[in-house]
Coordinates of C-alpha atoms in Angstrom, one line a residue:
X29 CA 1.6 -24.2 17.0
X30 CA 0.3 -23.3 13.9
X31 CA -3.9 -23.9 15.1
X32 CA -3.0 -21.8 18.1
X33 CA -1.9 -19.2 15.5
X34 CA -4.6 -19.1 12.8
X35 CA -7.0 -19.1 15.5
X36 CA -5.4 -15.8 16.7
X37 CA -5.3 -14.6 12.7
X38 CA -8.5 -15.3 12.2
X39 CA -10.2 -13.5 15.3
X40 CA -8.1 -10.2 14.6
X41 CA -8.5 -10.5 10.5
X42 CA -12.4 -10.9 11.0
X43 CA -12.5 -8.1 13.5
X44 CA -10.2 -6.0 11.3
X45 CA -13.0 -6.4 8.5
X46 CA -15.5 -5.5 10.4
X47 CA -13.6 -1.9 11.7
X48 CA -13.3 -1.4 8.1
X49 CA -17.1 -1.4 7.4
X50 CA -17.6 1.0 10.2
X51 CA -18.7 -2.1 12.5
X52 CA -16.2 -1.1 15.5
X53 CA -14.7 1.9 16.9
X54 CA -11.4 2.9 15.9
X55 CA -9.9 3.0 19.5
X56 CA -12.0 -0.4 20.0
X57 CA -10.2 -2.7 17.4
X58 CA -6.9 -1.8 18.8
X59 CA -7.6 -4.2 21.7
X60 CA -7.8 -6.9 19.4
X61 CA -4.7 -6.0 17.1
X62 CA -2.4 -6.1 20.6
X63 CA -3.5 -8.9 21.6
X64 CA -3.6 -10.8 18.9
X65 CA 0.1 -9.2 17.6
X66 CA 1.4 -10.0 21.3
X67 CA 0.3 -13.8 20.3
X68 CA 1.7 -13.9 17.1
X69 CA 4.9 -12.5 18.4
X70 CA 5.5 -14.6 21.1
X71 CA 4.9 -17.5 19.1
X72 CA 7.2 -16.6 16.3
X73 CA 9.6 -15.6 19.0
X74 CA 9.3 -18.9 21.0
X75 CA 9.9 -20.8 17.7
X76 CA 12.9 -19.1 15.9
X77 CA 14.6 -19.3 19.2
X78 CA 14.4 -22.4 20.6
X79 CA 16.8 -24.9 21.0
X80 CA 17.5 -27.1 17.6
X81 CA 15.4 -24.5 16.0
X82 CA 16.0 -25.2 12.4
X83 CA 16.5 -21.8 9.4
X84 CA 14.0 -23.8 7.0
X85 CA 11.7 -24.5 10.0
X86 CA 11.1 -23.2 13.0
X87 CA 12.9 -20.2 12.1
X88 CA 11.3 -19.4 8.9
X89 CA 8.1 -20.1 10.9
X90 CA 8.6 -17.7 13.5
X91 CA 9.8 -14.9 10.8
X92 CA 6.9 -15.7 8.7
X93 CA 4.5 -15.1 12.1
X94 CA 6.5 -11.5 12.5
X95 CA 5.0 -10.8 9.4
X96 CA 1.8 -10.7 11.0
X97 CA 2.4 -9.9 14.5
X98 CA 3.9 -6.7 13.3
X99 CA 1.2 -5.7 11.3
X100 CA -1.3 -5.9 13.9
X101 CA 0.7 -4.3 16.3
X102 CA 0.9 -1.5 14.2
X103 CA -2.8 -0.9 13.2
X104 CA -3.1 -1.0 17.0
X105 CA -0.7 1.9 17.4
X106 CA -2.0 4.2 14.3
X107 CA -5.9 4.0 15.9
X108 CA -4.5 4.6 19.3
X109 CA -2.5 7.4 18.3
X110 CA -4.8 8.3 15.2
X111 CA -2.4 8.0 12.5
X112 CA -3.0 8.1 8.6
X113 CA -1.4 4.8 8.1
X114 CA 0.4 5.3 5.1
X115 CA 3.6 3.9 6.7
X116 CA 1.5 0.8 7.5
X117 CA 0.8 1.2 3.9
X118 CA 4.0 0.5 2.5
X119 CA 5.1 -1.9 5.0
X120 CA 2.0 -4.0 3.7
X121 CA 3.3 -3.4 -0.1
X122 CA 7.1 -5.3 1.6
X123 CA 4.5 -8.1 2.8
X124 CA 2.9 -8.7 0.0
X125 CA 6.0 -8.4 -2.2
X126 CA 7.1 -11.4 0.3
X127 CA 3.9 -13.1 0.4
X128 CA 3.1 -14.3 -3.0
X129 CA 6.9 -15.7 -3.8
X130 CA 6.3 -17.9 -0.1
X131 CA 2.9 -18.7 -1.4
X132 CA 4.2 -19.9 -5.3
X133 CA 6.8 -21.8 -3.1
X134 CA 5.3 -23.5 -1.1
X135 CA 2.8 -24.6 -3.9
X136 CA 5.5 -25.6 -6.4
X137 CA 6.4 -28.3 -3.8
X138 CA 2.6 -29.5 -2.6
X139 CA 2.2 -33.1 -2.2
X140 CA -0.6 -33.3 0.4
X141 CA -3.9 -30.9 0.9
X142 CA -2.5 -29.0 3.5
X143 CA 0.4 -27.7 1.4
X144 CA -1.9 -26.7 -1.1
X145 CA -4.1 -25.0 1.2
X146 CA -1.3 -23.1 2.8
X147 CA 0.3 -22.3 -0.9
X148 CA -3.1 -20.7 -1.6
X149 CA -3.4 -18.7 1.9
X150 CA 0.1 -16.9 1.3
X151 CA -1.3 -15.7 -2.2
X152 CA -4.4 -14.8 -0.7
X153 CA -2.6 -12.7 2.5
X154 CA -0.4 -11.3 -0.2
X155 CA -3.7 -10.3 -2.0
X156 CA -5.1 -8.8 1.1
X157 CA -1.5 -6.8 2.0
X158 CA -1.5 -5.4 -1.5
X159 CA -5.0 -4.2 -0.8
X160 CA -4.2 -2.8 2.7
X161 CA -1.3 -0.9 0.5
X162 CA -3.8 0.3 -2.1
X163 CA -6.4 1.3 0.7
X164 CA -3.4 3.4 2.4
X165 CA -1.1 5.1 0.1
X166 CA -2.8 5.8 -3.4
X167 CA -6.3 5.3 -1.5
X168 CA -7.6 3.5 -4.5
X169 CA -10.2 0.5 -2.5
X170 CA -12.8 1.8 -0.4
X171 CA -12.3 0.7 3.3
X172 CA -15.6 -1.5 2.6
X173 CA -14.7 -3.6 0.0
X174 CA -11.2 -4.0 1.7
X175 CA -13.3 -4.6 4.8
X176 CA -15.5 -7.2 3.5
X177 CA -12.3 -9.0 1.8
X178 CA -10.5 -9.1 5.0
X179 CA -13.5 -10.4 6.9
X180 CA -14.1 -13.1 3.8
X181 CA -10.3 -14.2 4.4
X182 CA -10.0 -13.9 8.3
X183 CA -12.4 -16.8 8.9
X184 CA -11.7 -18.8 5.5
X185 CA -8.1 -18.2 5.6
X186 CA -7.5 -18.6 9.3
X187 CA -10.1 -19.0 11.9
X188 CA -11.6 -22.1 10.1
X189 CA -8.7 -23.8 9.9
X190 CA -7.3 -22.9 12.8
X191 CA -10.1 -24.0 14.6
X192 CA -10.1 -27.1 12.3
X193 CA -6.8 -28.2 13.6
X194 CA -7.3 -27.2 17.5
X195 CA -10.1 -29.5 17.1
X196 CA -8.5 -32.3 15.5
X197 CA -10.3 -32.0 12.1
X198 CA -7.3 -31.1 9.8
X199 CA -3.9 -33.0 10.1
X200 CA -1.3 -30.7 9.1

């Protein structure tokens, strides 16, 4: 499930970078952020709560997922409804906070590529939340250069190796 999901990441993260450079309409790129949320949550609901699901498995996976399906659903909600996003804002500072411990985790225990891989994603999501916070509450990054990171880590983060995965190419 975890292609399927990246895929998703990636196509909303890359989109999501290019709003931020002034690329797409604010009303536009909420089409993207519910439907790629409403993936990401059905996913991450599917897994925590299926039968056998395990706490240090599926469970964690689909909690993880939340993570993200709740952030896109709520960049969808603030352009539809024009909000200022500072809420979003600190939400992304509690995602971040969580990111990088997950991240330092997961690399503490890497024994094949894919662990590092995924060790250095969570830093670099918890990175990108941090800037999202910075962007939105203090307003200290410019929505370019937040832009252009979240473009840089949509398709290296996600959409590559989503699609590397789907396809076969990258054994998880």
């Amino acid at each position: 499930m975890i292609g399927f999901v990246l895929l998703w990441v990636g196509a909303v993260l890359t989109l999501n970078g290019l709003w931020l450079m002034g690329r797409i309409g604010d009303r536009e790129i909420a089409v993207i952020n519910i439907f790629a949320g409403g993936i990401a949550f059905l996913a991450a609901v599917a897994s925590a709560f299926r039968s056998g699901a395990e706490i240090t498995g599926e469970i964690a996976f689909g909690a993880l997922v939340l993570l993200f399906a709740f952030t896109y659903l709520w960049i969808a909600i603030n352009r539809i409804f024009q909000l200022d996003g500072r809420g979003l804002g600190w939400y992304s500072l509690f995602v971040a906070i969580t990111a990088v411990p997950i991240g330092i985790e997961i690399l503490m225990g890497a024994q094949k590529a894919w662990d590092w891989w995924l060790g250095l994603d969570w830093l670099a999501w918890g990175v990108l939340w941090f800037f999202y916070f910075l962007l939105l509450v203090p307003r200290r990054l410019t929505a370019n250069f937040v832009g252009a990171v979240t473009l840089l880590e949509g398709i290296l983060t996600a959409w590559l190796p989503g699609y590397l995965i789907l396809r076969g190419h990258l054994a998880v």
